[in-house]
Tab-separated table of C-alpha atoms and ligand atoms in Angstrom:
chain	number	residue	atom	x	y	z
A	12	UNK	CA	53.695	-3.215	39.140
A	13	UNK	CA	56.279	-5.433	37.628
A	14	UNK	CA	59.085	-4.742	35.640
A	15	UNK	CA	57.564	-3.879	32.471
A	16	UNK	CA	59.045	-3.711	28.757
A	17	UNK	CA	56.958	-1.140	26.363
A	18	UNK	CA	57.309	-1.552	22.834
A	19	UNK	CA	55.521	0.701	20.729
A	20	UNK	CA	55.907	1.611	17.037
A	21	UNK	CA	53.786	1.059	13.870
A	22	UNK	CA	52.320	-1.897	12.084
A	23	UNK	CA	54.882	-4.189	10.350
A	24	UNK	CA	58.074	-3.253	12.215
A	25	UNK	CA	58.558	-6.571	14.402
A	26	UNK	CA	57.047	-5.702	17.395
A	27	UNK	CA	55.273	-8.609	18.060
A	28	UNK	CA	57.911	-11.561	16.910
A	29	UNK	CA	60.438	-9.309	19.056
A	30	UNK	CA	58.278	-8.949	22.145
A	31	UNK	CA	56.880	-12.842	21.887
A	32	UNK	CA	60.357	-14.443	21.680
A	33	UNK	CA	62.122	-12.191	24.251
A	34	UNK	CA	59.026	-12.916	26.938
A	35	UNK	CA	60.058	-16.166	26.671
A	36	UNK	CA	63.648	-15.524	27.155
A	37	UNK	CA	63.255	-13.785	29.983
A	38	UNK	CA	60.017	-15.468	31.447
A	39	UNK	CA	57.996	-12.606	31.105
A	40	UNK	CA	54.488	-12.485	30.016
A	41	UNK	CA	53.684	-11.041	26.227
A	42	UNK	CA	50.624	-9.085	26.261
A	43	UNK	CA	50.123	-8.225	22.457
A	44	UNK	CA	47.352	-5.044	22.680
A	45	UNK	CA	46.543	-5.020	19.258
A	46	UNK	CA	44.863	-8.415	19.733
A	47	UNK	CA	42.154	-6.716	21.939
A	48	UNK	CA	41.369	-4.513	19.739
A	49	UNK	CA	41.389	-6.661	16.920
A	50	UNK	CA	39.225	-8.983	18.698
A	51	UNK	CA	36.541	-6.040	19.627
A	52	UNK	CA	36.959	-5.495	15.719
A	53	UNK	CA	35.740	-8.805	15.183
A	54	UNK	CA	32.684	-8.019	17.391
A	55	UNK	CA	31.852	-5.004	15.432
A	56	UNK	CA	32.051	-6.940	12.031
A	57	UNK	CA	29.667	-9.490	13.450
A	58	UNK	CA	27.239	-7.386	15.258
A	59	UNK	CA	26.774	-5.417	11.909
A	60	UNK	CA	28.104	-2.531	13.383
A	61	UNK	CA	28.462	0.442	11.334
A	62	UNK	CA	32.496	1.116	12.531
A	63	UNK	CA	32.715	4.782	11.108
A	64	UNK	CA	30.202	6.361	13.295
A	65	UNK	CA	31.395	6.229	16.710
A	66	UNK	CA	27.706	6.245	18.394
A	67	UNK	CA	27.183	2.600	16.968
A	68	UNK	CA	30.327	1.666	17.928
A	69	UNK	CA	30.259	3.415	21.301
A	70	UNK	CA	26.622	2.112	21.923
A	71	UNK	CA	28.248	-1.903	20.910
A	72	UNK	CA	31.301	-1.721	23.034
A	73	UNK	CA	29.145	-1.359	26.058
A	74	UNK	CA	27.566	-4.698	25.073
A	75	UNK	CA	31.203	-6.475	25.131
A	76	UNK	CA	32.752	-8.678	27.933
A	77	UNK	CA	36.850	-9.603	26.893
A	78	UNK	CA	39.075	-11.671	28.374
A	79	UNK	CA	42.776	-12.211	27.847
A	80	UNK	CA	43.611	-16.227	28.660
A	81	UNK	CA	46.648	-17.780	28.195
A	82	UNK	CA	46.619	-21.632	26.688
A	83	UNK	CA	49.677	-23.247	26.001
A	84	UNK	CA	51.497	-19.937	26.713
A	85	UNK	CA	49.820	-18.361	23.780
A	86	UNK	CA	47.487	-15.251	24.181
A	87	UNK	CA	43.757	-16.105	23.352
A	88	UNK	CA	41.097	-13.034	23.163
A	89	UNK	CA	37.466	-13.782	24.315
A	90	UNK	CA	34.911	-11.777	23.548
A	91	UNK	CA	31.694	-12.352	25.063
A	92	UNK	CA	32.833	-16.445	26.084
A	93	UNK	CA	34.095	-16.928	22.105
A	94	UNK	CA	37.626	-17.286	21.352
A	95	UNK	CA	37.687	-15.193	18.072
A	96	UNK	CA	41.835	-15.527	17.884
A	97	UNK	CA	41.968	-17.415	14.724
A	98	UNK	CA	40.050	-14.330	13.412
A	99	UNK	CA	41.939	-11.669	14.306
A	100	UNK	CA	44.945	-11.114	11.068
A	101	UNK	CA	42.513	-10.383	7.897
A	102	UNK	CA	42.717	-7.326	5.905
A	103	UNK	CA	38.731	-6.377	6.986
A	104	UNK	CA	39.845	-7.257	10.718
A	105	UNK	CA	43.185	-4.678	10.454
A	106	UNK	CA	40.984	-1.713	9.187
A	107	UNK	CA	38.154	-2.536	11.853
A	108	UNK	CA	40.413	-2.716	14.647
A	109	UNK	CA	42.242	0.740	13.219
A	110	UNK	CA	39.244	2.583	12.687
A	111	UNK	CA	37.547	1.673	16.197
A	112	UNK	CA	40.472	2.212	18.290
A	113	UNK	CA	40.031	6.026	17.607
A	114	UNK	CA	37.137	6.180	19.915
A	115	UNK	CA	38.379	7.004	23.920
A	116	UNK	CA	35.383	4.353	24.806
A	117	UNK	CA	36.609	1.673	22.717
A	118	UNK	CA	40.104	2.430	24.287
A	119	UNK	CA	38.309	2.890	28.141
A	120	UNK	CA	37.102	-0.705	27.661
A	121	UNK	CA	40.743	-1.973	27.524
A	122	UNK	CA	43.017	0.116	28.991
A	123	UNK	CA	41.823	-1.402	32.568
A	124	UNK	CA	42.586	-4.576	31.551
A	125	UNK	CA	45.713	-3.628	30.125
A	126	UNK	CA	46.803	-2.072	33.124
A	127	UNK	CA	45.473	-4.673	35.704
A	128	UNK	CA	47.537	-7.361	33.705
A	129	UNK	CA	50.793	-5.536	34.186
A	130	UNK	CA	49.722	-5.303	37.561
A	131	UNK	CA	51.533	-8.408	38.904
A	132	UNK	CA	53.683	-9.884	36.916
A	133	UNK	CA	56.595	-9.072	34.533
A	134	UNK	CA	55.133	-8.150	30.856
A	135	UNK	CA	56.476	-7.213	27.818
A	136	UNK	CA	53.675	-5.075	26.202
A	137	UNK	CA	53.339	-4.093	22.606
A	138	UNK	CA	51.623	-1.262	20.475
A	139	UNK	CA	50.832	1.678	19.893
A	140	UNK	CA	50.158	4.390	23.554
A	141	UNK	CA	51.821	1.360	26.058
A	142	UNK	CA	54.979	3.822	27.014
A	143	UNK	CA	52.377	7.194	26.472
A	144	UNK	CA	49.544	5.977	27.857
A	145	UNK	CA	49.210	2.309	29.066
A	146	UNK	CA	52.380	2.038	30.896
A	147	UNK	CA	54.103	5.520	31.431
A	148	UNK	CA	56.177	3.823	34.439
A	149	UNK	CA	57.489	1.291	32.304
A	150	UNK	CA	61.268	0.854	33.045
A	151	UNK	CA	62.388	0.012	29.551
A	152	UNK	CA	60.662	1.571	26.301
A	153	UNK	CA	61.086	1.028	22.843
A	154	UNK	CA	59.985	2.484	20.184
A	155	UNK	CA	60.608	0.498	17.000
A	156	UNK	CA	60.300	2.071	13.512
A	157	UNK	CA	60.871	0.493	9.510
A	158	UNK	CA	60.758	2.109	6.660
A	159	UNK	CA	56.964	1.383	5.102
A	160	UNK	CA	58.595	-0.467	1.963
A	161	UNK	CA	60.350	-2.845	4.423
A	162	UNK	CA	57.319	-3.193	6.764
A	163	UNK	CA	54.972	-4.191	3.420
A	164	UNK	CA	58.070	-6.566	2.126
A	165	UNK	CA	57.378	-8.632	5.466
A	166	UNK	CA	53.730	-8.878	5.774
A	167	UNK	CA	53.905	-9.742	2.199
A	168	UNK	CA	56.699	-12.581	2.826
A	169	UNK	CA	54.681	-13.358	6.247
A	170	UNK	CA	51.237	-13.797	4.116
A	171	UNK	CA	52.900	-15.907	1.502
A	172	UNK	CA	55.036	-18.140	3.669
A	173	UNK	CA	51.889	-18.973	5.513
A	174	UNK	CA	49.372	-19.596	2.346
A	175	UNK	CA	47.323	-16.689	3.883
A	176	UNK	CA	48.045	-14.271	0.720
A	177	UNK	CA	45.168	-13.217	-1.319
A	178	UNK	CA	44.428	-11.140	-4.022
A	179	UNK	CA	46.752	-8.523	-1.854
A	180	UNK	CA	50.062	-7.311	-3.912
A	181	UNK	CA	52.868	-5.886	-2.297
A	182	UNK	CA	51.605	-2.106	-3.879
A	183	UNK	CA	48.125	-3.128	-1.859
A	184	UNK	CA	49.578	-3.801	1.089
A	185	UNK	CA	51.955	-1.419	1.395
A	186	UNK	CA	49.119	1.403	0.951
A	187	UNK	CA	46.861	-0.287	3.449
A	188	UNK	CA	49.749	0.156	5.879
A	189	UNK	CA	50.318	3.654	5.056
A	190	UNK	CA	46.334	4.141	5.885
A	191	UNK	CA	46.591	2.510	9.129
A	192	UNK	CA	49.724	3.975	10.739
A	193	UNK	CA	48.804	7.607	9.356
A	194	UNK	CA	45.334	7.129	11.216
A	195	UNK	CA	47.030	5.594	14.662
A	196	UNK	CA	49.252	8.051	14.645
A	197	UNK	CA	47.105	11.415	13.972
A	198	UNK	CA	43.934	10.148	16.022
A	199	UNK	CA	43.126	12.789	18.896
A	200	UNK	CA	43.104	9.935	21.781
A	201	UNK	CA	46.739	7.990	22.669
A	202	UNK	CA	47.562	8.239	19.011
A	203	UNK	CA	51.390	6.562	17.896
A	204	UNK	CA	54.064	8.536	19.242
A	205	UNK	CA	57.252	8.076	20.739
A	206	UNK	CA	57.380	8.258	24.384
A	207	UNK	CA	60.317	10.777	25.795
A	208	UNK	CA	62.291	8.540	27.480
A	209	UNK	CA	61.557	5.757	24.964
A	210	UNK	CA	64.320	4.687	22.695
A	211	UNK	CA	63.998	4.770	19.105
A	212	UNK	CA	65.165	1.324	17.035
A	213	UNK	CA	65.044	1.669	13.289
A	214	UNK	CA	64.708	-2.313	12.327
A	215	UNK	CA	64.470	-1.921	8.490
A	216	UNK	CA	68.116	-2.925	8.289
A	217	UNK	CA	68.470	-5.324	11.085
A	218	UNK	CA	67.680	-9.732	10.855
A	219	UNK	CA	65.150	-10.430	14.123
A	220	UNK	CA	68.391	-11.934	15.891
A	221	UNK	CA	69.926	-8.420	15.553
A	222	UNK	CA	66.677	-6.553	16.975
A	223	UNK	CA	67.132	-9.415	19.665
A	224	UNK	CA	70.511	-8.385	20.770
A	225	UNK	CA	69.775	-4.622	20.718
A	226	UNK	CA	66.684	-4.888	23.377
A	227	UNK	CA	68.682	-7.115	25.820
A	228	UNK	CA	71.809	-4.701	25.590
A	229	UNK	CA	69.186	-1.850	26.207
A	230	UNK	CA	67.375	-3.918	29.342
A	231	UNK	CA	71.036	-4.559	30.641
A	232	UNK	CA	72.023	-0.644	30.750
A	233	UNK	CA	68.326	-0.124	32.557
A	234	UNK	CA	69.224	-3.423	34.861
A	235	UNK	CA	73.006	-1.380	35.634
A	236	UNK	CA	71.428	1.620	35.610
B	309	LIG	O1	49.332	-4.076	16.506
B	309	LIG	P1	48.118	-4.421	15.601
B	309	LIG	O2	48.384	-4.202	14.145
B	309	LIG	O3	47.599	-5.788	15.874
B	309	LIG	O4	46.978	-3.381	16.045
B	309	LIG	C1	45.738	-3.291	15.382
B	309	LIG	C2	45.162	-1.904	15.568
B	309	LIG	O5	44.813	-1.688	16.940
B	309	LIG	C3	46.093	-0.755	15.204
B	309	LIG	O6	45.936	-0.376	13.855
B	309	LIG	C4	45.707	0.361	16.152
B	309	LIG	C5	45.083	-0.339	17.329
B	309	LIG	N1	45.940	-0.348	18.507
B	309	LIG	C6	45.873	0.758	19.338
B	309	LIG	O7	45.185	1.723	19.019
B	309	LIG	N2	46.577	0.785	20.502
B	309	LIG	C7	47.355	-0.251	20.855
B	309	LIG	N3	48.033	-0.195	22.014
B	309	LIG	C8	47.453	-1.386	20.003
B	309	LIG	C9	46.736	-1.391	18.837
């Protein structure tokens, strides 16, 4: 393996801006997790899949090849030859990926790949079982928390600034979050927890600089260590 950065916490908290700048600080590859299961969401959705009842969905994953290719440095999902990454952030996409990660053969189907891709190079890895599951030998692991106000404040800023905001409000948002992180984290199989020797980094308070500094002074005690 690698050396191998886990960062785990819930939807919202920074995660993936963190993980994606620092990977290219430090030359490392980002693998962003949620991505393949967003884009096996995006599968389900099309197939007409009924997502709630896990034989469908456990009967449909079989039918699904992914890849993870990189273009331009940027992570593109594949799911059976289509690149479905400029599908992956709607609302619909979010629940589906939330809902269908529950089921151990939706999270069989990727945890291989997951693993192989950390295999030989240097990753930073983000989401939700990476420093429980995915990568327990990880050397450095983070596990980054908001407060749920804060996390709905930036999707809502990130949705506006982008002309992607709908008929979402910040109260709609902020209780489709809730939904989601209370199902990842009280799911039977690798649900969201904090790994022992993970650290914890409450980011409600800190600019994306600041989160920055604190994960390079944390991979330089792990470096010395
Ligand atoms: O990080 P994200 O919001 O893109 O993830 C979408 C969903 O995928 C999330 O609600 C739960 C699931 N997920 C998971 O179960 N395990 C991971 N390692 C990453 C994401």
């Amino acid at each position: 393996m690698g050396f191998a950065i886990a960062i785990d916490g819930p939807s919202g908290v920074g995660k993936s801006t963190a993980a994606r700048i620092l990977a290219e600080k430090l030359g490392f590859v980002y693998i962003d997790t949620g991505a393949m299961f967003r884009g096996l969401a995006v599968y389900f959705l099309d197939n007409g899949t009924d997502i709630n009842d896990e034989k469908s969905v456990c009967d449909a994953v079989a039918d699904v090849i992914e890849e993870i290719r990189y273009i331009d440095g940027e992570q593109h999902v594949l799911v059976n030859g289509e690149d479905v990454t400029g599908r992956l952030r709607t609302g619909d996409v979010s629940r589906a990926a939330s809902v269908t990660s529950q089921y151990q053969p939706v999270r069989r189907k990727l945890l291989e790949l997951q693993r192989r891709m950390a295999e030989s190079t240097d990753v930073i890895m983000d989401g939700r079982d990476i420093g429980t599951v995915v990568l327990p030998d990880a050397r450095l692991k983070i596990f980054m928390t908001a407060q749920p106000e804060v996390q709905a404040e930036r999707r809502y800023l990130q949705l506006k600034e982008t002309g992607k905001l709908g008929d979402e409000t910040l109260e709609s948002i902020l209780a489709d979050i809730k939904e989601r992180d209370y199902r990842d984290s009280h799911r039977e199989n690798a649900p969201l927890r904090k790994a022992e020797d993970a650290v914890e980094l409450d980011t409600s308070l800190l600019s994306i600089d600041q989160v920055l500094d604190a994960v390079m002074k944390l991979l330089e005690e792990k470096k010395n260590a």
